[in-house]
Short mmCIF file of C-alpha atoms in Angstrom, two decimals:
data_model
loop_
_atom_site.label_atom_id
_atom_site.label_comp_id
_atom_site.label_asym_id
_atom_site.label_seq_id
_atom_site.Cartn_x
_atom_site.Cartn_y
_atom_site.Cartn_z
CA MET A 101 -21.02 22.42 -13.91
CA ASP A 102 -21.13 22.04 -10.31
CA ILE A 103 -18.92 19.32 -9.85
CA THR A 104 -18.64 19.99 -6.26
CA SER A 105 -22.01 18.42 -4.11
CA HIS A 106 -22.91 15.08 -4.68
CA THR A 107 -26.74 14.26 -6.31
CA HIS A 108 -28.69 15.21 -2.96
CA HIS A 109 -31.19 12.49 -1.96
CA ILE A 110 -35.71 12.94 -0.37
CA SER A 111 -33.96 10.97 2.84
CA GLN A 112 -31.86 13.85 3.83
CA GLN A 113 -30.31 10.91 6.72
CA TYR A 114 -28.83 10.06 3.62
CA ASN A 115 -27.28 13.11 2.58
CA ILE A 116 -26.04 13.08 6.07
CA GLU A 117 -24.44 10.14 5.80
CA LEU A 118 -22.48 10.65 2.81
CA ASP A 119 -21.42 14.32 3.95
CA ASP A 120 -19.97 12.41 6.96
CA ILE A 121 -17.44 9.97 5.57
CA LYS A 122 -16.29 13.36 3.31
CA THR A 123 -16.16 15.11 7.34
CA HIS A 124 -14.41 11.99 8.44
CA LEU A 125 -11.94 11.76 5.58
CA ALA A 126 -11.01 15.86 5.85
CA GLU A 127 -10.06 14.61 9.64
CA MET A 128 -8.12 11.61 8.82
CA GLY A 129 -6.24 13.52 6.11
CA GLY A 130 -5.17 15.90 8.85
CA MET A 131 -4.33 14.20 11.07
CA ALA A 132 -1.98 12.26 8.84
CA GLU A 133 -0.67 15.76 7.49
CA ARG A 134 0.54 16.52 10.95
CA GLN A 135 1.99 13.16 11.83
CA VAL A 136 4.01 13.28 8.13
CA ASN A 137 5.22 17.11 9.10
CA ASP A 138 5.81 16.07 12.63
CA ALA A 139 8.11 13.13 11.99
CA ILE A 140 10.09 15.26 8.98
CA THR A 141 10.31 17.89 12.08
CA ALA A 142 12.13 15.36 14.85
CA MET A 143 14.16 13.68 12.07
CA ILE A 144 15.60 16.81 11.01
CA GLU A 145 15.79 17.92 14.91
CA VAL A 146 16.08 14.73 16.31
CA ASP A 147 13.49 15.85 18.75
CA LEU A 148 12.97 12.36 21.07
CA GLU A 149 9.93 13.02 22.38
CA LYS A 150 8.28 14.23 19.39
CA ALA A 151 9.11 11.22 17.09
CA GLU A 152 7.87 8.45 19.90
CA GLN A 153 4.43 10.72 19.17
CA VAL A 154 4.11 10.35 16.38
CA VAL A 155 4.85 6.53 16.73
CA HIS A 156 2.30 6.45 19.82
CA GLY A 157 -0.55 9.05 17.11
CA ASP A 158 -0.01 5.77 14.12
CA ARG A 159 -3.29 3.89 16.17
CA LYS A 160 -5.61 6.77 16.35
CA VAL A 161 -4.73 7.26 11.99
CA ASN A 162 -5.24 2.74 12.06
CA SER A 163 -8.07 3.64 14.30
CA MET A 164 -10.36 5.85 11.80
CA GLU A 165 -9.70 4.23 8.95
CA VAL A 166 -10.95 1.13 10.67
CA SER A 167 -14.40 3.52 11.41
CA ILE A 168 -14.66 5.62 7.99
CA ASP A 169 -14.07 1.69 6.30
CA GLU A 170 -16.63 0.57 8.21
CA GLU A 171 -19.05 3.70 7.85
CA CYS A 172 -18.53 3.14 3.34
CA VAL A 173 -19.53 -0.57 3.81
CA ARG A 174 -22.36 0.65 6.55
CA ILE A 175 -23.69 2.90 3.67
CA LEU A 176 -23.16 0.55 0.67
CA ALA A 177 -25.77 -1.83 2.44
CA LYS A 178 -27.96 0.14 3.77
CA ARG A 179 -27.99 2.94 1.05
CA GLN A 180 -27.27 0.65 -2.23
CA PRO A 181 -25.69 3.71 -3.86
CA ALA A 182 -25.47 4.49 -7.91
CA ALA A 183 -23.41 6.34 -9.85
CA GLY A 184 -21.72 9.70 -8.96
CA ASP A 185 -22.38 8.78 -5.02
CA LEU A 186 -21.44 4.94 -4.87
CA ARG A 187 -18.11 6.56 -6.86
CA LEU A 188 -17.71 8.70 -4.36
CA VAL A 189 -18.02 5.79 -1.24
CA ILE A 190 -15.61 3.64 -3.08
CA ALA A 191 -13.01 6.46 -3.66
CA VAL A 192 -13.22 7.25 -0.24
CA THR A 193 -12.85 3.73 0.45
CA LYS A 194 -9.77 3.80 -1.00
CA ALA A 195 -8.08 6.75 -0.24
CA ILE A 196 -8.47 5.73 3.36
CA THR A 197 -5.69 2.82 2.68
CA ASP A 198 -3.79 6.03 1.86
CA LEU A 199 -3.66 8.07 4.04
CA GLU A 200 -3.37 4.43 6.42
CA ARG A 201 0.24 4.41 5.10
CA ILE A 202 0.84 7.14 4.90
CA GLY A 203 0.69 7.10 8.39
CA ASP A 204 2.91 3.95 8.51
CA GLU A 205 5.78 5.54 6.85
CA ALA A 206 5.35 9.16 9.27
CA SER A 207 5.82 5.74 11.67
CA LYS A 208 8.92 4.43 10.13
CA ILE A 209 10.89 8.05 9.39
CA ALA A 210 9.41 8.68 13.52
CA ARG A 211 11.28 5.76 14.46
CA GLN A 212 14.61 6.07 12.57
CA ALA A 213 14.71 9.02 14.32
CA ILE A 214 14.25 7.34 17.16
CA ALA A 215 17.48 5.53 16.06
CA LEU A 216 19.56 9.16 15.51
CA SER A 217 18.87 10.46 18.51
CA ARG A 218 20.38 7.05 20.31
CA ASP A 219 23.51 6.76 17.82
CA GLY A 220 24.26 10.74 17.63
CA ALA A 221 22.72 12.63 14.61
CA ALA A 222 23.52 11.47 10.37
CA PRO A 223 26.46 13.65 9.15
CA ARG A 224 24.47 14.80 5.82
CA GLY A 225 21.17 14.05 4.62
CA TYR A 226 18.57 16.64 6.26
CA VAL A 227 19.33 19.67 3.42
CA GLU A 228 17.42 16.95 1.20
CA MET A 229 14.75 15.57 4.02
CA ARG A 230 14.17 18.85 4.13
CA HIS A 231 13.56 19.66 0.06
CA ILE A 232 11.64 16.51 -0.43
CA GLY A 233 9.92 16.74 2.97
CA ASN A 234 8.62 20.27 1.89
CA HIS A 235 7.19 18.56 -1.45
CA VAL A 236 5.66 15.53 0.09
CA SER A 237 3.86 17.28 2.45
CA ARG A 238 2.77 20.12 0.42
CA MET A 239 1.72 17.31 -2.22
CA LEU A 240 -0.83 15.26 0.48
CA HIS A 241 -1.68 18.87 1.19
CA GLU A 242 -2.94 19.64 -2.10
CA ALA A 243 -3.98 15.90 -2.85
CA LEU A 244 -6.86 15.74 -0.26
CA ASP A 245 -8.45 19.69 -0.63
CA ALA A 246 -8.06 18.50 -3.96
CA PHE A 247 -10.51 15.98 -2.74
CA ALA A 248 -12.53 17.96 -1.00
CA ARG A 249 -13.52 20.39 -4.01
CA LEU A 250 -13.35 17.65 -6.39
CA ASP A 251 -10.76 19.65 -8.09
CA LEU A 252 -9.58 18.32 -11.41
CA ASP A 253 -6.99 21.07 -11.48
CA VAL A 254 -4.87 20.43 -8.31
CA ALA A 255 -4.93 16.71 -8.29
CA LEU A 256 -3.48 16.69 -11.44
CA LYS A 257 -0.85 19.26 -10.04
CA VAL A 258 -0.26 16.34 -7.92
CA VAL A 259 0.57 13.80 -9.78
CA GLN A 260 3.09 15.80 -11.69
CA THR A 261 4.78 16.80 -8.83
CA ASP A 262 5.38 13.42 -7.90
CA ARG A 263 7.09 13.19 -10.66
CA THR A 264 9.72 16.03 -9.80
CA VAL A 265 9.57 14.69 -6.17
CA ASP A 266 10.79 10.93 -7.51
CA MET A 267 13.68 12.38 -9.42
CA GLU A 268 14.84 14.53 -6.47
CA TYR A 269 14.69 11.33 -4.05
CA SER A 270 16.95 9.30 -6.45
CA THR A 271 19.33 12.00 -6.88
CA ALA A 272 19.54 12.67 -2.76
CA MET A 273 20.30 8.55 -2.46
CA ARG A 274 23.11 8.62 -4.81
CA GLU A 275 24.41 11.40 -2.92
CA MET A 276 23.72 9.14 0.25
CA ILE A 277 25.30 6.42 -1.15
CA THR A 278 28.56 8.82 -1.87
CA TYR A 279 28.33 9.57 1.45
CA MET A 280 28.69 6.16 3.22
CA ILE A 281 31.38 5.14 0.61
CA GLU A 282 33.19 8.43 1.42
CA ASP A 283 32.73 7.49 5.13
CA PRO A 284 32.07 4.11 6.36
CA ARG A 285 31.96 5.11 9.76
CA SER A 286 28.32 6.86 9.22
CA ILE A 287 26.86 3.39 7.42
CA THR A 288 24.59 2.58 9.10
CA ARG A 289 23.22 6.87 10.08
CA VAL A 290 23.05 7.72 6.34
CA LEU A 291 20.63 4.20 6.02
CA ASN A 292 18.09 5.79 8.82
CA ILE A 293 18.66 9.12 6.50
CA MET A 294 17.95 6.61 3.80
CA TRP A 295 14.62 4.68 4.53
CA SER A 296 13.42 8.06 5.79
CA LEU A 297 13.48 9.80 2.35
CA ARG A 298 12.63 6.11 0.67
CA ALA A 299 8.84 6.68 2.95
CA LEU A 300 8.88 10.08 2.36
CA GLU A 301 8.90 8.93 -1.51
CA ARG A 302 6.64 6.76 -0.64
CA ILE A 303 4.41 9.20 0.97
CA GLY A 304 4.43 11.29 -2.13
CA ASP A 305 2.95 7.75 -4.28
CA HIS A 306 -0.03 7.76 -1.85
CA ALA A 307 -0.27 11.80 -2.15
CA ARG A 308 -0.52 10.85 -5.72
CA ASN A 309 -2.83 7.97 -5.30
CA ILE A 310 -5.47 10.41 -3.74
CA ALA A 311 -5.32 12.71 -6.31
CA GLN A 312 -6.34 10.29 -8.70
CA TYR A 313 -9.19 8.80 -7.47
CA VAL A 314 -9.78 12.84 -7.22
CA VAL A 315 -9.65 12.66 -11.72
CA TYR A 316 -11.96 9.11 -10.53
CA LEU A 317 -14.36 10.77 -9.03
CA VAL A 318 -14.90 13.90 -11.66
CA MET A 319 -14.49 12.27 -14.96
CA GLY A 320 -15.60 8.32 -13.67
CA GLU A 321 -12.65 6.42 -15.06
CA ASP A 322 -10.14 5.00 -13.62
CA VAL A 323 -6.55 6.77 -13.99
CA ARG A 324 -3.86 4.59 -11.42
CA HIS A 325 -2.36 2.90 -13.95
CA GLY A 326 -2.81 5.41 -16.90
CA SER A 327 0.20 7.75 -17.62
CA ILE A 328 0.37 11.91 -16.96
CA GLU A 329 -0.04 12.26 -20.28
CA GLU A 330 -3.06 10.19 -21.14
CA ILE A 331 -4.82 12.31 -18.30
CA GLU A 332 -3.42 14.80 -19.47
CA GLU A 333 -5.26 14.46 -22.57
CA GLN A 334 -8.40 13.04 -20.86
CA LEU A 335 -8.56 16.26 -19.20
CA GLY A 336 -7.84 18.29 -22.20
CA GLN A 337 -11.18 16.34 -23.96
CA ASP A 338 -13.12 16.63 -21.14
CA GLN A 339 -12.78 20.60 -20.68
CA GLU A 340 -13.86 20.40 -25.04
CA ASP A 341 -16.79 18.56 -24.58
CA GLY A 342 -17.69 20.35 -21.12
CA GLU A 343 -17.12 23.79 -23.37
CA MET B 168 -20.86 -25.81 9.23
CA ASP B 169 -20.28 -24.44 5.37
CA ILE B 170 -18.57 -21.12 4.59
CA THR B 171 -16.84 -22.10 1.54
CA SER B 172 -20.11 -21.30 -0.57
CA HIS B 173 -21.92 -18.11 -1.02
CA THR B 174 -25.70 -17.18 -0.74
CA HIS B 175 -27.00 -18.67 -3.78
CA HIS B 176 -29.14 -16.10 -5.45
CA ILE B 177 -32.46 -16.62 -8.04
CA SER B 178 -30.64 -14.63 -10.39
CA GLN B 179 -28.16 -17.45 -12.27
CA GLN B 180 -26.57 -14.20 -13.66
CA TYR B 181 -25.73 -12.42 -9.85
CA ASN B 182 -24.09 -16.10 -9.28
CA ILE B 183 -21.58 -15.90 -11.82
CA GLU B 184 -20.61 -12.58 -11.37
CA LEU B 185 -20.06 -13.26 -7.76
CA ASP B 186 -18.12 -16.35 -8.62
CA ASP B 187 -16.25 -14.61 -11.35
CA ILE B 188 -15.06 -12.70 -9.06
CA LYS B 189 -13.34 -14.99 -6.74
CA THR B 190 -12.15 -16.39 -9.91
CA HIS B 191 -10.24 -13.62 -11.09
CA LEU B 192 -8.85 -12.64 -7.78
CA ALA B 193 -7.48 -16.19 -7.67
CA GLU B 194 -5.67 -15.77 -11.31
CA MET B 195 -4.61 -12.33 -10.54
CA GLY B 196 -2.91 -14.24 -7.98
CA GLY B 197 -1.03 -16.69 -9.69
CA MET B 198 0.08 -13.64 -11.48
CA ALA B 199 1.46 -11.26 -8.62
CA GLU B 200 2.79 -15.32 -6.84
CA ARG B 201 4.53 -15.72 -9.88
CA GLN B 202 5.98 -12.16 -10.69
CA VAL B 203 7.36 -12.97 -6.95
CA ASN B 204 8.95 -16.12 -7.60
CA ASP B 205 10.64 -15.00 -10.47
CA ALA B 206 11.64 -11.69 -9.30
CA ILE B 207 13.77 -13.66 -6.55
CA THR B 208 15.02 -16.40 -9.13
CA ALA B 209 16.40 -13.48 -11.44
CA MET B 210 18.02 -12.04 -8.49
CA ILE B 211 19.30 -14.95 -6.62
CA GLU B 212 20.54 -16.11 -10.65
CA VAL B 213 21.44 -12.62 -11.27
CA ASP B 214 19.42 -13.76 -14.70
CA LEU B 215 19.00 -9.94 -16.77
CA GLU B 216 16.47 -12.07 -18.99
CA LYS B 217 13.92 -13.28 -16.56
CA ALA B 218 14.04 -9.87 -14.42
CA GLU B 219 12.97 -7.78 -17.19
CA GLN B 220 10.87 -10.77 -18.78
CA VAL B 221 9.16 -9.72 -14.67
CA VAL B 222 9.25 -5.14 -14.84
CA HIS B 223 7.48 -5.94 -18.06
CA GLY B 224 4.61 -7.93 -16.54
CA ASP B 225 3.74 -5.66 -13.53
CA ARG B 226 1.71 -4.49 -16.31
CA LYS B 227 -0.38 -7.21 -16.53
CA VAL B 228 -0.42 -7.64 -12.46
CA ASN B 229 -1.94 -3.55 -13.17
CA SER B 230 -4.45 -3.78 -15.61
CA MET B 231 -5.82 -6.60 -13.74
CA GLU B 232 -6.58 -4.93 -10.38
CA VAL B 233 -8.44 -2.07 -12.69
CA SER B 234 -10.69 -4.98 -14.29
CA ILE B 235 -10.89 -6.70 -11.35
CA ASP B 236 -12.43 -3.56 -9.86
CA GLU B 237 -14.14 -2.38 -12.49
CA GLU B 238 -16.20 -6.43 -12.30
CA CYS B 239 -17.19 -5.39 -8.72
CA VAL B 240 -17.87 -1.81 -8.50
CA ARG B 241 -20.24 -2.63 -11.30
CA ILE B 242 -21.61 -5.10 -8.77
CA LEU B 243 -22.09 -3.16 -6.20
CA ALA B 244 -24.31 -0.77 -9.01
CA LYS B 245 -26.35 -3.93 -10.16
CA ARG B 246 -26.86 -6.20 -7.74
CA GLN B 247 -26.54 -3.82 -4.51
CA PRO B 248 -25.53 -6.36 -2.73
CA ALA B 249 -25.44 -7.84 1.50
CA ALA B 250 -24.27 -9.49 3.59
CA GLY B 251 -22.04 -12.09 2.70
CA ASP B 252 -22.18 -10.70 -0.39
CA LEU B 253 -20.79 -7.35 0.09
CA ARG B 254 -18.75 -9.15 2.34
CA LEU B 255 -16.70 -10.48 -1.05
CA VAL B 256 -16.90 -7.79 -2.69
CA ILE B 257 -15.63 -5.59 -0.20
CA ALA B 258 -12.99 -8.32 0.61
CA VAL B 259 -11.89 -9.14 -3.54
CA THR B 260 -11.32 -4.42 -3.52
CA LYS B 261 -8.48 -4.61 -0.88
CA ALA B 262 -7.45 -7.49 -2.11
CA ILE B 263 -6.40 -6.38 -5.49
CA THR B 264 -4.72 -4.04 -3.73
CA ASP B 265 -2.41 -5.12 -2.28
CA LEU B 266 -1.82 -8.18 -4.97
CA GLU B 267 -0.68 -4.92 -7.27
CA ARG B 268 1.28 -3.53 -4.34
CA ILE B 269 2.66 -7.10 -4.44
CA GLY B 270 3.25 -7.44 -8.29
CA ASP B 271 4.85 -3.35 -7.33
CA GLU B 272 7.42 -4.77 -4.64
CA ALA B 273 8.31 -7.89 -7.04
CA SER B 274 9.44 -5.61 -10.37
CA LYS B 275 10.69 -4.04 -7.88
CA ILE B 276 13.74 -6.83 -6.85
CA ALA B 277 13.79 -7.59 -10.37
CA ARG B 278 15.17 -3.74 -11.12
CA GLN B 279 17.34 -4.89 -8.24
CA ALA B 280 18.65 -7.88 -10.12
CA ILE B 281 18.95 -5.29 -13.72
CA ALA B 282 21.10 -3.36 -11.43
CA LEU B 283 23.56 -5.85 -9.91
CA SER B 284 23.87 -7.49 -13.28
CA ARG B 285 25.28 -4.67 -14.09
CA ASP B 286 27.49 -3.50 -11.10
CA GLY B 287 28.74 -7.60 -10.67
CA ALA B 288 27.05 -10.37 -7.93
CA ALA B 289 26.76 -8.80 -4.49
CA PRO B 290 29.46 -10.13 -2.11
CA ARG B 291 26.56 -11.73 0.56
CA GLY B 292 23.16 -11.69 1.43
CA TYR B 293 21.54 -14.39 -2.06
CA VAL B 294 21.48 -16.99 1.85
CA GLU B 295 19.07 -14.17 3.18
CA MET B 296 17.20 -13.52 -0.29
CA ARG B 297 16.13 -16.99 -0.87
CA HIS B 298 15.55 -18.23 2.98
CA ILE B 299 12.73 -15.48 3.63
CA GLY B 300 12.01 -15.15 -0.98
CA ASN B 301 10.69 -18.76 0.66
CA HIS B 302 8.89 -17.73 3.10
CA VAL B 303 7.11 -14.93 1.78
CA SER B 304 6.60 -16.91 -1.38
CA ARG B 305 4.50 -19.34 0.69
CA MET B 306 3.05 -17.23 2.82
CA LEU B 307 2.01 -15.96 -0.48
CA HIS B 308 0.80 -19.04 -1.76
CA GLU B 309 -1.01 -20.02 1.42
CA ALA B 310 -3.50 -16.37 1.71
CA LEU B 311 -4.58 -16.92 -1.67
CA ASP B 312 -5.10 -20.77 -1.14
CA ALA B 313 -6.98 -19.45 1.92
CA PHE B 314 -8.98 -17.13 0.85
CA ALA B 315 -9.99 -19.78 -2.46
CA ARG B 316 -10.96 -21.70 0.32
CA LEU B 317 -12.33 -19.25 3.51
CA ASP B 318 -9.87 -21.33 5.51
CA LEU B 319 -9.43 -19.72 9.17
CA ASP B 320 -6.46 -22.33 10.76
CA VAL B 321 -4.45 -21.27 6.86
CA ALA B 322 -5.22 -17.79 6.92
CA LEU B 323 -4.56 -17.40 11.28
CA LYS B 324 -0.89 -19.26 10.41
CA VAL B 325 -0.08 -16.68 7.67
CA VAL B 326 -0.89 -14.28 9.98
CA GLN B 327 1.90 -16.11 12.15
CA THR B 328 4.33 -16.15 10.12
CA ASP B 329 4.55 -12.62 9.04
CA ARG B 330 6.33 -12.09 12.75
CA THR B 331 9.13 -14.30 11.73
CA VAL B 332 9.40 -12.95 8.42
CA ASP B 333 9.52 -9.93 10.16
CA MET B 334 12.16 -10.55 12.83
CA GLU B 335 14.42 -12.76 9.82
CA TYR B 336 14.88 -8.99 7.68
CA SER B 337 15.42 -7.73 10.83
CA THR B 338 18.82 -9.52 11.12
CA ALA B 339 19.47 -9.88 7.76
CA MET B 340 19.55 -6.12 7.74
CA ARG B 341 21.93 -6.22 10.36
CA GLU B 342 24.14 -8.00 8.74
CA MET B 343 23.71 -6.24 5.24
CA ILE B 344 25.06 -3.56 7.73
CA THR B 345 27.93 -5.18 8.79
CA TYR B 346 29.14 -6.44 5.44
CA MET B 347 29.09 -3.24 4.46
CA ILE B 348 31.56 -0.93 6.74
CA GLU B 349 33.95 -4.37 6.27
CA ASP B 350 33.94 -3.75 2.44
CA PRO B 351 32.62 -0.20 1.42
CA ARG B 352 33.18 -0.54 -1.75
CA SER B 353 30.24 -3.07 -1.59
CA ILE B 354 28.37 -0.31 -0.33
CA THR B 355 25.92 0.23 -4.24
CA ARG B 356 25.80 -3.64 -4.47
CA VAL B 357 24.55 -4.70 -0.74
CA LEU B 358 22.59 -1.78 -1.17
CA ASN B 359 20.76 -3.80 -4.38
CA ILE B 360 20.11 -6.90 -1.65
CA MET B 361 19.05 -4.54 1.19
CA TRP B 362 16.30 -2.58 -1.38
CA SER B 363 15.47 -6.17 -2.29
CA LEU B 364 15.22 -7.54 0.97
CA ARG B 365 12.50 -5.08 2.15
CA ALA B 366 10.46 -5.71 -1.06
CA LEU B 367 10.56 -9.77 0.39
CA GLU B 368 9.05 -7.99 3.51
CA ARG B 369 6.26 -5.78 2.32
CA ILE B 370 5.58 -8.70 0.15
CA GLY B 371 5.05 -10.30 4.02
CA ASP B 372 2.90 -7.39 5.23
CA HIS B 373 0.92 -8.15 2.08
CA ALA B 374 -0.14 -11.77 1.91
CA ARG B 375 -0.69 -11.13 5.73
CA ASN B 376 -3.41 -8.45 4.96
CA ILE B 377 -5.36 -10.55 2.50
CA ALA B 378 -5.18 -13.01 4.86
CA GLN B 379 -6.67 -11.12 7.14
CA TYR B 380 -9.00 -10.14 4.93
CA VAL B 381 -10.15 -14.17 5.54
CA VAL B 382 -11.10 -13.78 8.20
CA TYR B 383 -13.12 -10.32 8.42
CA LEU B 384 -14.85 -12.36 5.83
CA VAL B 385 -15.60 -15.51 7.57
CA MET B 386 -15.98 -13.44 10.78
CA GLY B 387 -17.49 -10.45 9.64
CA GLU B 388 -15.04 -8.75 11.59
CA ASP B 389 -12.33 -6.24 11.18
CA VAL B 390 -8.83 -7.67 13.03
CA ARG B 391 -6.14 -5.38 10.08
CA HIS B 392 -5.15 -3.15 13.05
CA GLY B 393 -5.90 -6.16 15.82
CA SER B 394 -3.66 -8.52 17.41
CA ILE B 395 -2.53 -11.63 16.81
CA GLU B 396 -3.62 -12.75 20.10
CA GLU B 397 -7.09 -10.80 19.32
CA ILE B 398 -7.44 -12.99 16.67
CA GLU B 399 -6.65 -16.52 18.21
CA GLU B 400 -9.33 -15.21 21.33
CA GLN B 401 -12.04 -14.37 17.90
CA LEU B 402 -11.41 -17.55 16.41
CA GLY B 403 -11.24 -19.40 20.13
CA GLN B 404 -14.46 -17.92 20.66
CA ASP B 405 -15.66 -18.23 16.99
CA GLN B 406 -14.65 -22.24 17.35
CA GLU B 407 -16.56 -22.64 20.81
CA ASP B 408 -19.42 -20.87 19.69
CA GLY B 409 -19.26 -22.88 16.22
CA GLU B 410 -19.18 -26.60 18.18
#
């Protein structure tokens, strides 16, 4: 079953428009990924210049959201897509909202990095930042990859990884609280790390959302609020049905 | 100029469907509002039972998002709406995403209330919670009201209030940090207040988003990333054009 390409239309122009929104989504995704990775690097290396680049770069992510959204609305108005094409257009409008918010979170991390470059480095928390940052960055990359190739298995893996990230985040937060109690003079700087960890955790949530749109696209069902067990069950049934 | 009613269609059923999504959005909005108000009350009064009701009630908000989203997709597929109707359907799909996230934030506040009912009340921060909570709760109410009546003036007021809330939030956060430094034993409990304040601030952001969709609906322009000055300018021009 070929699920990687949408229905082809007699109108060549319509095909181009549908391909375009997928391409532009991938571009916006690449930009959001770079923002996240640069923000993490700026934080860990207390790199003021990189942090300021990220804050400045958020405008580009925002303007891509607006322009892709306009493209989608134009397709809805002009082409009146049905079935799979309609699902694609809707999934793209949803995914760009998550990418825009990922950009916002990257920008928040960069602002914390700027604060730390001013107040002095935090005494702890960089190991946790790097570790959770790597996880979340990979989740985002794989969610975008799953969207581009409509790959259910990769999408499911992203949803599962989000659970791990949530647990690691809780552990890291408890450690940060312990540091603050041990050394109250470090409270402000440890808080900078805590806000950044929370931003990473939210980026993970948005990556999971994008992975869930892939499931929606492929299976035509809404799994946003379903548990992973339900998704796995659905996948199991789908695979059985398909074979 | 009557902007409060959408175009009427020959198909009576289509009119009913468009009215339905507006009604359901208002219902979901009312539910999100109650969740926010109950979460704030649970926090301030350290009311465990109310907090647990809010956490439990979030499912209902989530399932309303899914069902309204399905209604919108069905209208897009079946009615292929144009112009103002298309904008309405798209604005509703966006607004329900914000309402769902408002529900999530209310649920986070309720979880902090549960933690406080376990660890003992925080030493400070309730005045700030109540003050910012009142502001944000009113913003949400007015944003929903502006959506129901497509009232540009009310929508603009909401956007402006969000600036005030952001400033009050920053001030409150600085105060909380001071409390933690003064009394490190209270760190965990003050953090519960800080997470709740942050959740309130995000609820304010979502209410502002909803207000901006009203501007989009009425004016047909994307103002999500525009500054308030641009919106005011657009409003000024629009009013001049209309008169």
